[in-house]
mmCIF file of N, CA and C in Angstrom:
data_model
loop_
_atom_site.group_PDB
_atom_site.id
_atom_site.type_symbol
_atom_site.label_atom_id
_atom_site.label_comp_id
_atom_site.label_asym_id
_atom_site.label_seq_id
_atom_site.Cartn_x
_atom_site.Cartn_y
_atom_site.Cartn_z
ATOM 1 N N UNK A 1 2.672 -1.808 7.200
ATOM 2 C CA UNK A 1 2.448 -3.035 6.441
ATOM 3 C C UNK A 1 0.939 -3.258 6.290
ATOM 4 N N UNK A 2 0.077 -3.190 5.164
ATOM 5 C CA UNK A 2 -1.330 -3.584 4.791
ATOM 6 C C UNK A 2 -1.342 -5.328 4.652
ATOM 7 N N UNK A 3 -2.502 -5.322 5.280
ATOM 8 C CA UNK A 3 -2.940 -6.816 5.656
ATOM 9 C C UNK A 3 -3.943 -6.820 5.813
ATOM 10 N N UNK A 4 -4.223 -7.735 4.846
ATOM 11 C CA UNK A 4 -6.130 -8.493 4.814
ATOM 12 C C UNK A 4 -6.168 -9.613 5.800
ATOM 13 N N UNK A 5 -7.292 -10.275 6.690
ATOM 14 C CA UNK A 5 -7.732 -11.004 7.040
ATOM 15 C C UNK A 5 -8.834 -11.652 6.854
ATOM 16 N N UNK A 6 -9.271 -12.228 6.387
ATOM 17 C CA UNK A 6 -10.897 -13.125 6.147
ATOM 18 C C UNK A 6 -10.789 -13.915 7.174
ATOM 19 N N UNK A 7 -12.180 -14.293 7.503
ATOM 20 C CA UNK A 7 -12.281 -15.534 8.705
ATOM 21 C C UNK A 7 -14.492 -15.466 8.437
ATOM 22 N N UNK A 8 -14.796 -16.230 8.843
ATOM 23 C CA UNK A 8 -16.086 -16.671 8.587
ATOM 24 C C UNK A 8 -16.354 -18.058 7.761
ATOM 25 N N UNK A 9 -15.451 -18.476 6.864
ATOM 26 C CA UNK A 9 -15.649 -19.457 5.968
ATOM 27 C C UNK A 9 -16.178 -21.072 6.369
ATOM 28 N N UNK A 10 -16.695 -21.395 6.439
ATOM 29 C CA UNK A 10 -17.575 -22.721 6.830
ATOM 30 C C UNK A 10 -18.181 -23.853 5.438
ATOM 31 N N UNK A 11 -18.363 -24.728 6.185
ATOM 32 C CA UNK A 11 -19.123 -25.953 5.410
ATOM 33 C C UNK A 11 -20.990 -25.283 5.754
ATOM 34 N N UNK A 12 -21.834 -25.022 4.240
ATOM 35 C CA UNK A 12 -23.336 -24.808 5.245
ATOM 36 C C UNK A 12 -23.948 -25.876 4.017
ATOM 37 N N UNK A 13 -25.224 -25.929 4.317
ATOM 38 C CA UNK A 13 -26.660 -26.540 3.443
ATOM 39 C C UNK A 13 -26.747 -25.401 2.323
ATOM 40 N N UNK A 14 -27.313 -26.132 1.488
ATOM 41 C CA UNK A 14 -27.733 -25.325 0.190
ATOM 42 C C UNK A 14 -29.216 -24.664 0.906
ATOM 43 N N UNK A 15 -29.152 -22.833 1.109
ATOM 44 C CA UNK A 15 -30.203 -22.051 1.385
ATOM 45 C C UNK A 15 -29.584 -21.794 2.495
ATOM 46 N N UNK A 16 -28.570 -22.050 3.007
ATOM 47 C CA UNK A 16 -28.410 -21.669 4.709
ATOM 48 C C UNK A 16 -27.260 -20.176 3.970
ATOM 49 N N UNK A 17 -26.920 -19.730 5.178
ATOM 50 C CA UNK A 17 -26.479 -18.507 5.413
ATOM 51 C C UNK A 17 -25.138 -18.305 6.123
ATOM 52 N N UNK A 18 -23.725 -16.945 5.486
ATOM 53 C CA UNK A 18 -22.861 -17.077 6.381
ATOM 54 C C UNK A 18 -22.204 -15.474 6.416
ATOM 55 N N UNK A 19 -21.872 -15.162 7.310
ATOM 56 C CA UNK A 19 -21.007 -13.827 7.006
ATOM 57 C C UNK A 19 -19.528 -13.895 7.019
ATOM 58 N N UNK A 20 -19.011 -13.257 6.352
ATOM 59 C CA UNK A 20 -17.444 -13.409 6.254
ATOM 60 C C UNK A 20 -16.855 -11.588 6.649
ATOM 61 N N UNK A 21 -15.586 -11.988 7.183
ATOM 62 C CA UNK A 21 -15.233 -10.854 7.720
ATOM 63 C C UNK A 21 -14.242 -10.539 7.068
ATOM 64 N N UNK A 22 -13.454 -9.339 6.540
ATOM 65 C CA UNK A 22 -12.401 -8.795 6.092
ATOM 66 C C UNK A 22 -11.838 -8.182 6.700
ATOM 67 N N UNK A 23 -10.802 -7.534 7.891
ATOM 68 C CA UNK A 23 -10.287 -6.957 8.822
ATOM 69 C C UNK A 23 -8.813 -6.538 8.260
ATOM 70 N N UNK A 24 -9.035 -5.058 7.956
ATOM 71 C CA UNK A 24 -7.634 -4.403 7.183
ATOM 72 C C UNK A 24 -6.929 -3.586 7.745
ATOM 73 N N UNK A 25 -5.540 -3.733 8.162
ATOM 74 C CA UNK A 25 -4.493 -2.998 8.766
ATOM 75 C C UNK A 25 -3.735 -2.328 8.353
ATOM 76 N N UNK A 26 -3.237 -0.963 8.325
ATOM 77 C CA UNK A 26 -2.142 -0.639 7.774
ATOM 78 C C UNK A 26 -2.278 0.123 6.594
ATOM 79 N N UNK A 27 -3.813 0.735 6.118
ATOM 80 C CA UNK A 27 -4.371 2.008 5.606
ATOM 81 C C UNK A 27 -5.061 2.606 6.171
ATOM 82 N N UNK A 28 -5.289 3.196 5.386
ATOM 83 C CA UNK A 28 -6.781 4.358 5.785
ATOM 84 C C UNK A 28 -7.779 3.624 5.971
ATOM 85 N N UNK A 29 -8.603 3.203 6.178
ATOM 86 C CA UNK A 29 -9.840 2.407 6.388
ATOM 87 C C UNK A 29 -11.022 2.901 4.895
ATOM 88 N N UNK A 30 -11.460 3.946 6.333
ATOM 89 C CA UNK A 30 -12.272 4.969 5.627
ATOM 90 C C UNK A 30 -12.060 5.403 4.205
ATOM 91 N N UNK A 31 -13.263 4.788 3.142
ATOM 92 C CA UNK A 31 -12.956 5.580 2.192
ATOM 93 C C UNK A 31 -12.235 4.510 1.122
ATOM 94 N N UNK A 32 -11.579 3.510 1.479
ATOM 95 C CA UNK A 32 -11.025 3.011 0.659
ATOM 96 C C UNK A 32 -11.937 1.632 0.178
ATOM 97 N N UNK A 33 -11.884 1.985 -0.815
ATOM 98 C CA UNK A 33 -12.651 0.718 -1.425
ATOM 99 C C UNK A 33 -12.543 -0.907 -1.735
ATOM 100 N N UNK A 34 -12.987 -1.539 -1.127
ATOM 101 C CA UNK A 34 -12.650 -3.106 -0.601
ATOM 102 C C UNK A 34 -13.623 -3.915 -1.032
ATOM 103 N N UNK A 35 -13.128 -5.175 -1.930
ATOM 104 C CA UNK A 35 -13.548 -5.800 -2.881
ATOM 105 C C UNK A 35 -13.336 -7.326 -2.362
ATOM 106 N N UNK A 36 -14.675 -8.230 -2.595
ATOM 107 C CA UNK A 36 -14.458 -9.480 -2.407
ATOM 108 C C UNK A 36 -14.553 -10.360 -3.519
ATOM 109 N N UNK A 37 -13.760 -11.430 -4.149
ATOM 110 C CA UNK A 37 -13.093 -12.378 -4.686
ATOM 111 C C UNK A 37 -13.610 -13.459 -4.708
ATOM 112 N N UNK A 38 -14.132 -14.590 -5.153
ATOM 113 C CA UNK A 38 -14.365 -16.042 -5.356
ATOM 114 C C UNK A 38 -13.328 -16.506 -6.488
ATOM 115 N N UNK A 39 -12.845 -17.893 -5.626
ATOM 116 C CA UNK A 39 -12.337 -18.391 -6.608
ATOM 117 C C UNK A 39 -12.287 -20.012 -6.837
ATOM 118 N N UNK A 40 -13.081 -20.470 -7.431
ATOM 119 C CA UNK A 40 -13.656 -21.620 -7.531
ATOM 120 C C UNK A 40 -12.467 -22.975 -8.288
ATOM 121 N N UNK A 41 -12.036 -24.066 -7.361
ATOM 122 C CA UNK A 41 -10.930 -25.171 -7.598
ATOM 123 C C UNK A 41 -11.232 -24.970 -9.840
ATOM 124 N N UNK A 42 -10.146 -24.664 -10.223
ATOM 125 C CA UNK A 42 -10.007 -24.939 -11.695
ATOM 126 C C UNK A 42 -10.592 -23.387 -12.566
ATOM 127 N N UNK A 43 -10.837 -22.866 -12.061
ATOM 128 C CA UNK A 43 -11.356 -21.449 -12.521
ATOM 129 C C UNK A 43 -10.753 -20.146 -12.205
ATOM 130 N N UNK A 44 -11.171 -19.323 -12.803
ATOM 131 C CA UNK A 44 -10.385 -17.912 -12.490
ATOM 132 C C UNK A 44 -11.381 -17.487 -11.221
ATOM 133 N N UNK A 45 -10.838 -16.479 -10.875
ATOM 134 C CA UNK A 45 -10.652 -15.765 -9.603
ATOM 135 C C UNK A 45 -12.156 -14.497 -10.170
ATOM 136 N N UNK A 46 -12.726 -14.452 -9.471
ATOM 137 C CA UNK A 46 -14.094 -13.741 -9.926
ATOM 138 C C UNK A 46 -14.268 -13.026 -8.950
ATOM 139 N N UNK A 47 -14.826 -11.739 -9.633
ATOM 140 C CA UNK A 47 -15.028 -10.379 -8.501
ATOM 141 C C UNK A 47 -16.846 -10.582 -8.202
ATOM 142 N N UNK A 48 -17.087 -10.532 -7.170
ATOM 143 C CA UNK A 48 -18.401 -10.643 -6.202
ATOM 144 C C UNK A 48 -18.958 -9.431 -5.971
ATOM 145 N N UNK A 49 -18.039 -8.894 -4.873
ATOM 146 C CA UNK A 49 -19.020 -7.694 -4.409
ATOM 147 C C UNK A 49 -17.456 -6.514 -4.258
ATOM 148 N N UNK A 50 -18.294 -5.417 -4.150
ATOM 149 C CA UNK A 50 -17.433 -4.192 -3.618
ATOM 150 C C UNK A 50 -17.637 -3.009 -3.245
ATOM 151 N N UNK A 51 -17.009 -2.776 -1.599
ATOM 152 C CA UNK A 51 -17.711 -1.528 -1.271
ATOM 153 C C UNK A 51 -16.828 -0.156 -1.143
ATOM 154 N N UNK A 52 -17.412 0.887 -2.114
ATOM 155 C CA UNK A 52 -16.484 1.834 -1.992
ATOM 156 C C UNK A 52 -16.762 2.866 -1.018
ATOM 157 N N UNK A 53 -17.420 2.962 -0.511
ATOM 158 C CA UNK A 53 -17.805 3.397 1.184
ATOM 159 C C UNK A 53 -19.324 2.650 1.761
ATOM 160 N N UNK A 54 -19.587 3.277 2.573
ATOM 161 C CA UNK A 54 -20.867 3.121 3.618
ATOM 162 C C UNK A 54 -22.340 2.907 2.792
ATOM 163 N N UNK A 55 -22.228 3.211 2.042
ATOM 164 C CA UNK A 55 -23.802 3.605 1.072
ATOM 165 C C UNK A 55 -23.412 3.098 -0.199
ATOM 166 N N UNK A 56 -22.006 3.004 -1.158
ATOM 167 C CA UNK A 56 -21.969 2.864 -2.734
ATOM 168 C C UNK A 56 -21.400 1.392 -2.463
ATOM 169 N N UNK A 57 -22.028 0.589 -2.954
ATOM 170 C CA UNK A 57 -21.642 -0.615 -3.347
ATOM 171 C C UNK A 57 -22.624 -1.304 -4.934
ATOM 172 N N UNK A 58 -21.544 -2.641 -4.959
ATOM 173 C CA UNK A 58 -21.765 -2.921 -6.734
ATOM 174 C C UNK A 58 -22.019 -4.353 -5.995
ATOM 175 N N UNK A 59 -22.521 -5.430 -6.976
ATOM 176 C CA UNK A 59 -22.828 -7.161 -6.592
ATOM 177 C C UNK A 59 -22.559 -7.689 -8.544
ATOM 178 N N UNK A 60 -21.840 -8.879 -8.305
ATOM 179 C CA UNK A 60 -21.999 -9.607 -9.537
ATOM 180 C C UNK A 60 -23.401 -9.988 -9.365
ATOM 181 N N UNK A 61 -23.739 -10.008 -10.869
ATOM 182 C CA UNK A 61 -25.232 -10.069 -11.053
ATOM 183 C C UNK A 61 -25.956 -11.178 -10.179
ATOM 184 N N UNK A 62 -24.742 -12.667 -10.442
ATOM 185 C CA UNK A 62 -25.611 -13.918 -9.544
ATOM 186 C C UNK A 62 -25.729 -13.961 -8.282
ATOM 187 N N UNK A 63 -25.264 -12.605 -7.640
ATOM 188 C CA UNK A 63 -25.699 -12.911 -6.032
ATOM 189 C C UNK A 63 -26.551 -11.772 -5.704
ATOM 190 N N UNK A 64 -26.801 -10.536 -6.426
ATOM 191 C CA UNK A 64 -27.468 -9.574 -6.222
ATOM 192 C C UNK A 64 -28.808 -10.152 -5.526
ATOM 193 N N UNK A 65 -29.236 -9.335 -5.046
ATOM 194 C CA UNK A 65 -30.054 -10.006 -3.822
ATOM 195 C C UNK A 65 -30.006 -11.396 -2.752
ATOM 196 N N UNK A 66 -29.204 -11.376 -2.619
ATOM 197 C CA UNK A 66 -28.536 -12.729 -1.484
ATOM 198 C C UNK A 66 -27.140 -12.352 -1.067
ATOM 199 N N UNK A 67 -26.514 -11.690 -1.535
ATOM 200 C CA UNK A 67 -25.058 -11.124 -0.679
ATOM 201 C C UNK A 67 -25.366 -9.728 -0.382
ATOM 202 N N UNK A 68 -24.919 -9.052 0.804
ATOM 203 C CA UNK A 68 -24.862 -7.920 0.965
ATOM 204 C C UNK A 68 -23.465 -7.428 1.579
ATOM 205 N N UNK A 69 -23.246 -6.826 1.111
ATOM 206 C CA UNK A 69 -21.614 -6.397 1.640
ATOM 207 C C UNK A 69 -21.751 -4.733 2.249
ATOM 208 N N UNK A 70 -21.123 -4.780 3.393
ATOM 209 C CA UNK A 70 -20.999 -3.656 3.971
ATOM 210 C C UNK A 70 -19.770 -3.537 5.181
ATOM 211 N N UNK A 71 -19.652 -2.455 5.917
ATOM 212 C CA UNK A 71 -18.130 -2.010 6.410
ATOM 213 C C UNK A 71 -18.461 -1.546 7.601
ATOM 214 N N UNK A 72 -17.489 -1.652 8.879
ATOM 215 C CA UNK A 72 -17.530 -1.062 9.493
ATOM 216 C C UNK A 72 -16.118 0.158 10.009
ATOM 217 N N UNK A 73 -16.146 0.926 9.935
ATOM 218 C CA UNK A 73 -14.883 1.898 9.527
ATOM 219 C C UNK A 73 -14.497 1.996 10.826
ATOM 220 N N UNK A 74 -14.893 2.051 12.092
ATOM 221 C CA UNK A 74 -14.473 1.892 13.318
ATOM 222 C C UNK A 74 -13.744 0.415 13.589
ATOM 223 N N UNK A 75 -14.069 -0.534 12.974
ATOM 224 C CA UNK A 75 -13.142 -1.782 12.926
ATOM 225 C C UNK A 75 -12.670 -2.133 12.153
ATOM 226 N N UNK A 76 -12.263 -1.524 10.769
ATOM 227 C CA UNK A 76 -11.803 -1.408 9.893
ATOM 228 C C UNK A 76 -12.231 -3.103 9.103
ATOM 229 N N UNK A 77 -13.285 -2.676 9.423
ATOM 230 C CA UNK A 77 -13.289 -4.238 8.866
ATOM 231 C C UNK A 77 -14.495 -4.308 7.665
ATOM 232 N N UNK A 78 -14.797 -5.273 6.865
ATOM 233 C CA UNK A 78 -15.801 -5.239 5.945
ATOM 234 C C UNK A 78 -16.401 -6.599 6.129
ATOM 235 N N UNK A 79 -17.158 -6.938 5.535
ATOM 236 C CA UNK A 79 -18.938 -8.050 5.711
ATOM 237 C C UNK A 79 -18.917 -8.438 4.537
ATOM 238 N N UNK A 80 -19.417 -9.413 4.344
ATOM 239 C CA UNK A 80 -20.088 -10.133 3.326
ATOM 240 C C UNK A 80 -21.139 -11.047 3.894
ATOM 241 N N UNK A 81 -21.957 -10.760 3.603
ATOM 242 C CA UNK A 81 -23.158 -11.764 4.394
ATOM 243 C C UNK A 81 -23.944 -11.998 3.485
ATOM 244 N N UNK A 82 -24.119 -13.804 2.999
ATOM 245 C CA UNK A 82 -23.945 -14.802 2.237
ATOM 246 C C UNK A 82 -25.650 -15.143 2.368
ATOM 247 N N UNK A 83 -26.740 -15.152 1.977
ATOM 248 C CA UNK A 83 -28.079 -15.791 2.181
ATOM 249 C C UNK A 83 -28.308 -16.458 1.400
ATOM 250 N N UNK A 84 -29.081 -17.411 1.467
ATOM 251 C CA UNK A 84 -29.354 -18.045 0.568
ATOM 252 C C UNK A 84 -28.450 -19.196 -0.753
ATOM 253 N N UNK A 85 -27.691 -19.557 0.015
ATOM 254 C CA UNK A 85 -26.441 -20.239 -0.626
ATOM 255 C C UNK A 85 -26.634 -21.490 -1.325
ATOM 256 N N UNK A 86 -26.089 -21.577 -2.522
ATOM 257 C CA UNK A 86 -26.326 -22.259 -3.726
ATOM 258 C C UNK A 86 -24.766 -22.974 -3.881
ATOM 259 N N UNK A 87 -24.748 -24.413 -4.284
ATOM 260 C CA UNK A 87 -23.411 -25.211 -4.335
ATOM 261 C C UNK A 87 -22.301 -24.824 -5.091
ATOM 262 N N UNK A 88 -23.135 -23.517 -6.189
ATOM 263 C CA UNK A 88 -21.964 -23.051 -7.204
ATOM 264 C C UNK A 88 -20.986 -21.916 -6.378
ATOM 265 N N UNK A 89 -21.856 -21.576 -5.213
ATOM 266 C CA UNK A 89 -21.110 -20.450 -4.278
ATOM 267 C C UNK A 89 -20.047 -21.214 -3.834
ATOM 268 N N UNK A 90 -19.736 -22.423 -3.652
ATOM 269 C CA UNK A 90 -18.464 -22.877 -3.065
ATOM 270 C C UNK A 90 -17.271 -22.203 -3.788
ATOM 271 N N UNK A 91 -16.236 -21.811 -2.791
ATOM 272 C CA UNK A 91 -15.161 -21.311 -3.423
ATOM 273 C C UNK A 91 -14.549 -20.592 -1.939
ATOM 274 N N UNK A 92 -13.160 -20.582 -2.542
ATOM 275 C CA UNK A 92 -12.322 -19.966 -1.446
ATOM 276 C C UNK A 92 -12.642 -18.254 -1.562
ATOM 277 N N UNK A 93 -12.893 -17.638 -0.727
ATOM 278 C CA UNK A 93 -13.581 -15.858 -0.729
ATOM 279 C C UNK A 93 -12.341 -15.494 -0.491
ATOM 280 N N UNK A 94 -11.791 -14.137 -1.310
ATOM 281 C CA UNK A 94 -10.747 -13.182 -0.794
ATOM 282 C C UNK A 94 -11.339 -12.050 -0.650
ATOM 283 N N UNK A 95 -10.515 -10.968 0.112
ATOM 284 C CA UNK A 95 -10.816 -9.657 0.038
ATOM 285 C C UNK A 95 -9.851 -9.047 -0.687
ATOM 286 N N UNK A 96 -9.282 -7.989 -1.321
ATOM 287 C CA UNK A 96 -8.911 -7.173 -1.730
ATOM 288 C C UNK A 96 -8.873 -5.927 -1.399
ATOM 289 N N UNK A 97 -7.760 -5.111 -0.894
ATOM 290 C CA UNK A 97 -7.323 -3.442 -1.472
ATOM 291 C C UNK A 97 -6.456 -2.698 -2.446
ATOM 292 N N UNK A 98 -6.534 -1.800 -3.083
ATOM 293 C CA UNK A 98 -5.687 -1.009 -3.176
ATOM 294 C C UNK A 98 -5.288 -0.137 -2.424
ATOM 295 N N UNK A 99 -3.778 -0.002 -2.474
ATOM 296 C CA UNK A 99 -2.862 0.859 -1.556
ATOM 297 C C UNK A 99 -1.451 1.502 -1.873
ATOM 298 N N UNK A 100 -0.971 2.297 -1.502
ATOM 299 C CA UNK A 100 0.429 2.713 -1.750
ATOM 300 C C UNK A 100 0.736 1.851 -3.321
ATOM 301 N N UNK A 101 -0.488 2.043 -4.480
ATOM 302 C CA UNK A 101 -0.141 2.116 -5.942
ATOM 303 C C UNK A 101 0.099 1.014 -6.009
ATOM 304 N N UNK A 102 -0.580 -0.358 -5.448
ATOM 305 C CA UNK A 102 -0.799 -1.752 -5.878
ATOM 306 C C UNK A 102 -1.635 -2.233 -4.858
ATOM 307 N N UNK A 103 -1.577 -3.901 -5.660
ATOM 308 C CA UNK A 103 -2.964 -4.623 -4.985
ATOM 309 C C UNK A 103 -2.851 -5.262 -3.686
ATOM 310 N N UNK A 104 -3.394 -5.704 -2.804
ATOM 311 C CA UNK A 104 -3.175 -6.479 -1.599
ATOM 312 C C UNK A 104 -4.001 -7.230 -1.377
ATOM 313 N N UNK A 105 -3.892 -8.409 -1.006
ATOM 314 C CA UNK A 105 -5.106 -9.638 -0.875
ATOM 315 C C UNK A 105 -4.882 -10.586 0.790
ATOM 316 N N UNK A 106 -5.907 -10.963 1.000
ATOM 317 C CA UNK A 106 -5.958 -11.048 1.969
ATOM 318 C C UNK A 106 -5.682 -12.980 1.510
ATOM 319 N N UNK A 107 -5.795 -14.205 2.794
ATOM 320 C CA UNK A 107 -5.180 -15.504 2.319
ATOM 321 C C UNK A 107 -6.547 -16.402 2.446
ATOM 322 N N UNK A 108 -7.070 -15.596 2.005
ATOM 323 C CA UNK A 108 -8.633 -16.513 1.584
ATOM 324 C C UNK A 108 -9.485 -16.923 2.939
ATOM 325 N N UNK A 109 -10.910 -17.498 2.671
ATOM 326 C CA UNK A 109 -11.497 -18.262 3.497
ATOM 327 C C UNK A 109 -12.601 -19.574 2.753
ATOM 328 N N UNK A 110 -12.759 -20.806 3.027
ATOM 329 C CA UNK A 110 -12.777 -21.159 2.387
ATOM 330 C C UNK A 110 -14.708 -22.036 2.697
ATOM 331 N N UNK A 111 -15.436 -20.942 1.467
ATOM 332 C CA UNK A 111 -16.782 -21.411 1.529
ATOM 333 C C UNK A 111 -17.543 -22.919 1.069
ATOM 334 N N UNK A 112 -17.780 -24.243 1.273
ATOM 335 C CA UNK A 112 -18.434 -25.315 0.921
ATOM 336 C C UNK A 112 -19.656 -25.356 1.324
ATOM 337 N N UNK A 113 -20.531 -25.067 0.093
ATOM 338 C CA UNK A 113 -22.115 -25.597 0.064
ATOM 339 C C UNK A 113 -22.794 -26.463 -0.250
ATOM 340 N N UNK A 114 -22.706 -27.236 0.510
ATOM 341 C CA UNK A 114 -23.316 -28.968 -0.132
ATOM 342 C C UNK A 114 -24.103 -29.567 1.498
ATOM 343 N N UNK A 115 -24.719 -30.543 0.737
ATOM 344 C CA UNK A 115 -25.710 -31.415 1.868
ATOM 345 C C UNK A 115 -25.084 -32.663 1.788
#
């Protein structure tokens, strides 16, 4: 059975900082490419970041330089670490895999940036 977990999600200040965790069970780890999600109350569901191993990763343009996403394949787990946070970043974060020829999502975590 594949299963996403997120956990990190918090209330911070506009400029403060957070990491979010993705922890995936029940594939291959290694190798598989794992994608994080925003999805902001009244809006569609927007792709952020994604890492298709250790070294190749992509950023939506508005966080490129302030999110960095990376993996650790011994804990099967993946990062998102949030700098510099702006009020439009509020939104519930998912992770995402593909697996056994469909999608799997993990049950969100839920980011608020305000003072």
């Amino acid at each position: 059975q594949v299963q996403l977990v997120e956990s990190g999600g918090d209330l911070v200040q506009p400029g403060g900082s957070l990491r979010l965790s993705c922890t995936v069970s029940g594939i291959i780890f290694s190798g598989t490419p794992i994608t994080w999600y925003r999805q902001c109350p009244g809006k569609a569901r927007e792709w952020v970041a994604s890492s298709s191993s250790e070294t190749s990763t992509s950023y939506l343009e508005s966080v490129k330089g302030r999110f960095i996403i990376s993996r650790d394949n011994a804990k099967n787990t993946v990062y998102l670490q949030m700098n510099s946070l702006k009020p439009e970043d509020t939104a519930v974060y998912y992770c995402r895999c593909l697996a056994f020829g469909r999608s799997f999502w993990g049950q969100g975590t839920q980011v608020t940036v305000s003072s």
